[in-house]
Amino acid sequence: MTASEQQTKGRDAVESSARDPIADWLAVFGRTLAVPKAEAREILDELEDHLRTRVDDLLIAGLSEPEATRRAVGELGETVALAKGFREARTHRRRRLLMQAATISAAAAAVTISVWTAMAPGAGGAGGVAGGGDGAAAAMVASGRDGGASVVAVFEPDDAPLGELVIDEMALADAFELLAGSFDRTALVHWNELGLSPLGYQAAPVTLSNLTAEEAIEKLMSSSGIEWLGEVRVRMRPTVMEVGPRSHFDSAERSRREYSMGEIDLSVQIHDRQIDLAHRVL
Amino acid sequence: MPDGSEAGMALSDLKTDGTELVVLSVLAQEPQYGYAISKHVAALSDGAWSIGAGQLYPLLSKLEKSKLVSASWDEVKADPDDSGGGRRRKWYRLTAKGKQRLQQRIEAHRKATAVLERFIGGADVAGGAA
């Protein structure tokens, strides 16, 4: 569904309901939000208070109730843009730290070197694959010219299973983006390798709950009647949810080299334009 | 030659910073909820500065996550005599970290204004190059 269609849908909800147009608008907006459930509840409660207080003010100013409601909802702007604003606010700190690390790294070595560190012995795994879970904190490290490294930012792991995400009828690419947003990431989909087109497929309405990202994508595709003969894999990187066929990640895996340095295992993996370094303290 | 994106980003940052400065200043006076903040800003600037809800709430969310403000909820009843449940209202208050950030922002703003003043204070607009 396009942004304007989404907005039209929100407006229709306001205009068509004889019951509670604000509650209907919030229900529509809630589906576009794609943030964890508890946080979505808080955002919707806050917006409900805003809308109802604004409507009260407009009624005092002499507007009719339908007109006041339309005006109050209209002032919030497009639902898609508003939802995006909240998602960006969630990821703002993470992105800022990544930008700092990337800037320092680029200045030092002309490449971005990111390091995922397993803080606890045996936790997570040393691979250049972020999202190992198991309590592993991820750390971003910038390399120096002399090969030394310094930690400039630390991230908490954020790869819990999806709470609940309701997908309306929309382009499959938009559905992937919503799903990635619910994990605080943007979607990077290897469409060609999956043999799919980003614009050629529509997602069918489906509710995804208590699933891993891989399971959610499998369900999304199967419920939309998309048959893909293979295994879809998902890799959670610090800001990106990468989706592709198993073969893609297998070949990336082949580029990985591992080294042992005393009490530290070091792993080096080359992506398209980025080198991932991972180390595990034994 | 820049493609314009650099200038666009700088302008965007300036607006964001300005809005953040205004919101933090409002919260430095007393705890407020979102709608009250937007009304306060509009009233104090005689309508010259308005912060739309689409900008305000994500900003408040960002400030909360950065621990510059803290939030708490209370209940609002549509009718004070109504014993039924009302809706929730989220109140924001400035934290110690927020006060520190506000102080830094104010100092940076004053320095920038003082530098600008050196230029515009001596400008002869009426005379100019004819």
XYZ file of C-alpha atoms in Angstrom, chain A:
282
model
C 0.000 0.000 0.000
C 1.376 3.400 -0.911
C 1.728 6.241 1.558
C -1.187 8.119 0.031
C -3.374 5.001 0.071
C -2.442 4.450 3.688
C -3.328 8.064 4.459
C -6.602 7.784 2.567
C -7.405 4.700 4.584
C -6.768 6.585 7.816
C -8.969 9.457 6.651
C -11.716 7.054 5.603
C -11.626 5.522 9.052
C -12.287 8.975 10.513
C -15.084 9.805 8.106
C -16.930 6.507 7.900
C -17.264 5.574 11.525
C -20.311 6.595 13.471
C -18.798 4.976 16.555
C -15.495 6.542 17.523
C -13.513 7.953 14.616
C -10.464 8.666 16.781
C -10.314 5.061 17.986
C -10.623 3.907 14.364
C -7.821 6.227 13.240
C -5.597 4.991 16.058
C -6.283 1.385 15.020
C -5.230 2.157 11.448
C -2.170 4.085 12.607
C -1.191 1.290 14.995
C -0.841 -1.074 12.027
C 1.691 1.171 10.334
C 3.740 1.784 13.465
C 5.857 -1.405 13.539
C 7.453 -0.921 16.946
C 7.319 -3.348 19.898
C 3.829 -3.786 21.296
C 4.340 -2.111 24.686
C 5.897 0.917 23.043
C 3.131 1.078 20.434
C 0.557 1.129 23.255
C 2.263 4.146 24.831
C 2.496 5.999 21.526
C -1.182 5.330 20.750
C -2.266 6.416 24.259
C -0.293 9.641 23.925
C -1.712 10.392 20.473
C -5.223 9.621 21.703
C -4.799 12.162 24.502
C -3.462 14.680 21.986
C -6.362 14.135 19.563
C -9.114 14.252 22.168
C -7.658 17.351 23.858
C -7.275 19.042 20.479
C -10.851 18.171 19.509
C -12.099 19.658 22.808
C -10.243 22.902 22.040
C -11.646 23.055 18.507
C -15.188 22.422 19.789
C -14.784 25.367 22.172
C -13.602 27.406 19.175
C -16.943 26.655 17.477
C -16.241 23.780 15.109
C -18.671 20.905 14.776
C -17.501 17.578 16.174
C -16.885 15.897 12.769
C -15.007 18.960 11.543
C -12.962 19.206 14.747
C -12.032 15.527 14.502
C -11.054 15.813 10.841
C -8.931 18.884 11.592
C -7.213 17.272 14.605
C -6.366 14.116 12.666
C -5.270 16.109 9.613
C -2.841 18.126 11.751
C -0.960 14.937 12.597
C 0.057 14.628 8.939
C 0.490 11.432 6.978
C 0.315 8.280 9.041
C 3.264 6.706 7.235
C 5.512 9.733 7.859
C 4.396 9.940 11.495
C 5.113 6.242 12.062
C 8.508 6.674 10.434
C 9.254 9.592 12.796
C 8.631 7.378 15.819
C 10.732 4.539 14.384
C 13.590 6.923 13.650
C 13.375 8.315 17.182
C 13.853 4.750 18.448
C 16.934 4.163 16.349
C 18.348 7.690 16.604
C 20.892 6.900 19.319
C 22.058 3.707 17.662
C 22.475 5.447 14.293
C 24.309 8.409 15.829
C 26.812 6.097 17.483
C 27.240 4.162 14.261
C 27.849 7.375 12.345
C 30.488 8.435 14.875
C 32.203 5.086 14.592
C 31.981 5.078 10.811
C 33.412 8.586 10.604
C 36.340 7.807 12.857
C 36.922 4.532 11.087
C 36.804 6.064 7.627
C 39.260 8.754 8.645
C 41.619 6.211 10.113
C 41.536 3.450 7.572
C 39.306 4.513 4.683
C 37.092 1.543 5.335
C 34.443 0.977 7.942
C 35.379 -1.742 10.297
C 32.709 -2.978 12.617
C 33.353 -5.398 15.342
C 30.787 -7.447 17.151
C 32.200 -8.495 20.466
C 30.965 -11.415 22.472
C 31.408 -10.015 25.952
C 30.838 -13.247 27.848
C 32.910 -16.345 27.196
C 31.108 -18.596 24.743
C 28.257 -16.178 24.248
C 26.909 -15.294 20.855
C 29.729 -16.495 18.698
C 32.535 -14.658 17.087
C 31.202 -14.649 13.544
C 30.706 -11.393 11.732
C 27.003 -12.003 12.059
C 25.364 -9.534 14.374
C 22.436 -10.675 16.425
C 23.910 -13.713 18.053
C 21.723 -13.045 21.064
C 22.622 -14.995 24.173
C 23.312 -11.737 25.963
C 26.152 -10.802 23.666
C 26.593 -7.053 23.529
C 27.680 -5.640 20.214
C 30.512 -3.166 20.113
C 31.553 -0.891 17.301
C 35.276 -0.533 16.985
C 37.265 1.791 14.797
C 40.648 0.683 13.647
C 43.741 2.813 13.890
C 46.536 2.974 11.348
C 48.701 0.812 13.494
C 46.094 -1.891 13.523
C 45.070 -1.162 17.085
C 41.431 -0.784 17.949
C 39.381 1.256 20.358
C 35.793 0.794 21.377
C 33.725 3.865 20.615
C 30.212 2.578 21.128
C 28.443 -0.365 22.640
C 24.988 -1.607 21.693
C 22.605 -3.788 23.543
C 21.445 -6.883 21.665
C 18.020 -6.347 20.177
C 17.035 -9.525 18.440
C 14.096 -10.676 20.491
C 11.379 -12.469 18.538
C 8.769 -10.299 16.917
C 5.858 -9.432 19.242
C 2.973 -8.900 16.866
C 2.906 -7.235 13.488
C -0.212 -6.903 11.353
C 0.528 -6.713 7.645
C -2.141 -5.218 5.427
C -2.283 -5.735 1.691
C 0.826 -3.965 0.436
C 3.890 -4.447 -1.778
C 6.092 -7.246 -0.474
C 8.982 -4.758 -0.310
C 6.953 -2.503 2.016
C 6.055 -5.508 4.173
C 9.756 -6.407 4.504
C 10.486 -2.791 5.443
C 7.774 -2.849 8.129
C 9.132 -6.109 9.476
C 12.678 -4.731 9.546
C 11.380 -1.590 11.288
C 9.914 -3.691 14.066
C 13.454 -4.961 14.700
C 14.831 -1.385 14.631
C 16.430 -1.932 11.259
C 15.982 -1.158 7.608
C 15.559 -3.967 5.090
C 18.300 -5.025 2.675
C 16.788 -7.683 0.421
C 18.801 -9.550 -2.224
C 15.879 -9.638 -4.642
C 17.792 -10.920 -7.653
C 19.291 -13.810 -5.759
C 15.847 -14.671 -4.417
C 14.518 -14.537 -7.983
C 11.900 -12.000 -6.936
C 11.087 -8.448 -7.911
C 10.659 -5.774 -5.230
C 7.619 -4.369 -7.016
C 6.212 -7.523 -8.533
C 4.659 -9.095 -5.477
C 1.915 -8.134 -3.104
C 1.801 -9.267 0.493
C -1.553 -10.621 1.641
C -3.026 -9.453 4.959
C -1.517 -11.554 7.714
C -0.746 -11.302 11.425
C 2.792 -12.229 12.416
C 3.253 -12.935 16.091
C 5.923 -14.543 18.262
C 8.106 -15.412 15.294
C 11.756 -14.948 14.500
C 12.479 -12.710 11.518
C 13.118 -15.767 9.323
C 9.878 -17.436 10.363
C 7.983 -14.166 9.813
C 9.339 -13.833 6.287
C 8.526 -17.463 5.471
C 4.965 -16.946 6.703
C 4.656 -13.632 4.884
C 5.706 -15.204 1.591
C 3.682 -18.397 1.933
C 0.506 -16.563 2.967
C 0.938 -14.348 -0.099
C 1.149 -17.396 -2.379
C 4.786 -16.740 -3.265
C 6.613 -19.966 -3.877
C 10.345 -19.826 -3.585
C 12.223 -23.068 -3.830
C 14.895 -22.647 -1.245
C 15.607 -21.419 2.214
C 15.306 -17.744 3.024
C 17.913 -16.603 5.493
C 17.983 -13.432 7.567
C 21.041 -11.777 9.023
C 20.596 -9.043 11.606
C 23.324 -6.455 11.266
C 23.482 -3.376 13.526
C 21.149 -1.237 11.443
C 20.133 -3.592 8.659
C 17.988 -6.710 8.377
C 19.593 -8.528 5.444
C 17.405 -11.049 3.594
C 18.593 -13.469 0.932
C 18.809 -17.099 -0.085
C 20.973 -19.447 1.930
C 23.462 -19.569 -0.936
C 24.127 -15.842 -0.531
C 25.125 -16.211 3.085
C 27.021 -19.430 2.431
C 29.205 -17.622 -0.086
C 29.664 -14.710 2.322
C 30.588 -17.256 4.957
C 33.344 -18.584 2.717
C 35.008 -15.180 2.827
C 35.411 -15.470 6.573
C 38.833 -16.037 8.076
C 39.477 -16.801 11.694
C 42.571 -16.160 13.746
C 43.604 -16.931 17.279
C 45.522 -14.289 19.228
C 46.284 -15.545 22.705
C 43.055 -15.276 24.645
C 41.157 -13.706 21.787
C 39.605 -15.378 18.751
C 39.370 -12.970 15.836
C 37.107 -13.343 12.818
C 37.332 -11.285 9.614
C 34.561 -11.268 7.033
C 34.294 -9.131 3.938
C 30.924 -7.803 2.806
C 30.260 -5.731 -0.279
C 31.845 -2.540 1.016
C 32.496 -3.311 4.610
C 34.802 -5.472 6.642
C 33.338 -7.071 9.721
C 35.752 -7.899 12.483
C 34.523 -9.981 15.372
C 36.394 -11.092 18.405
C 35.605 -13.405 21.256
C 37.419 -13.398 24.565
C 38.072 -17.001 25.544
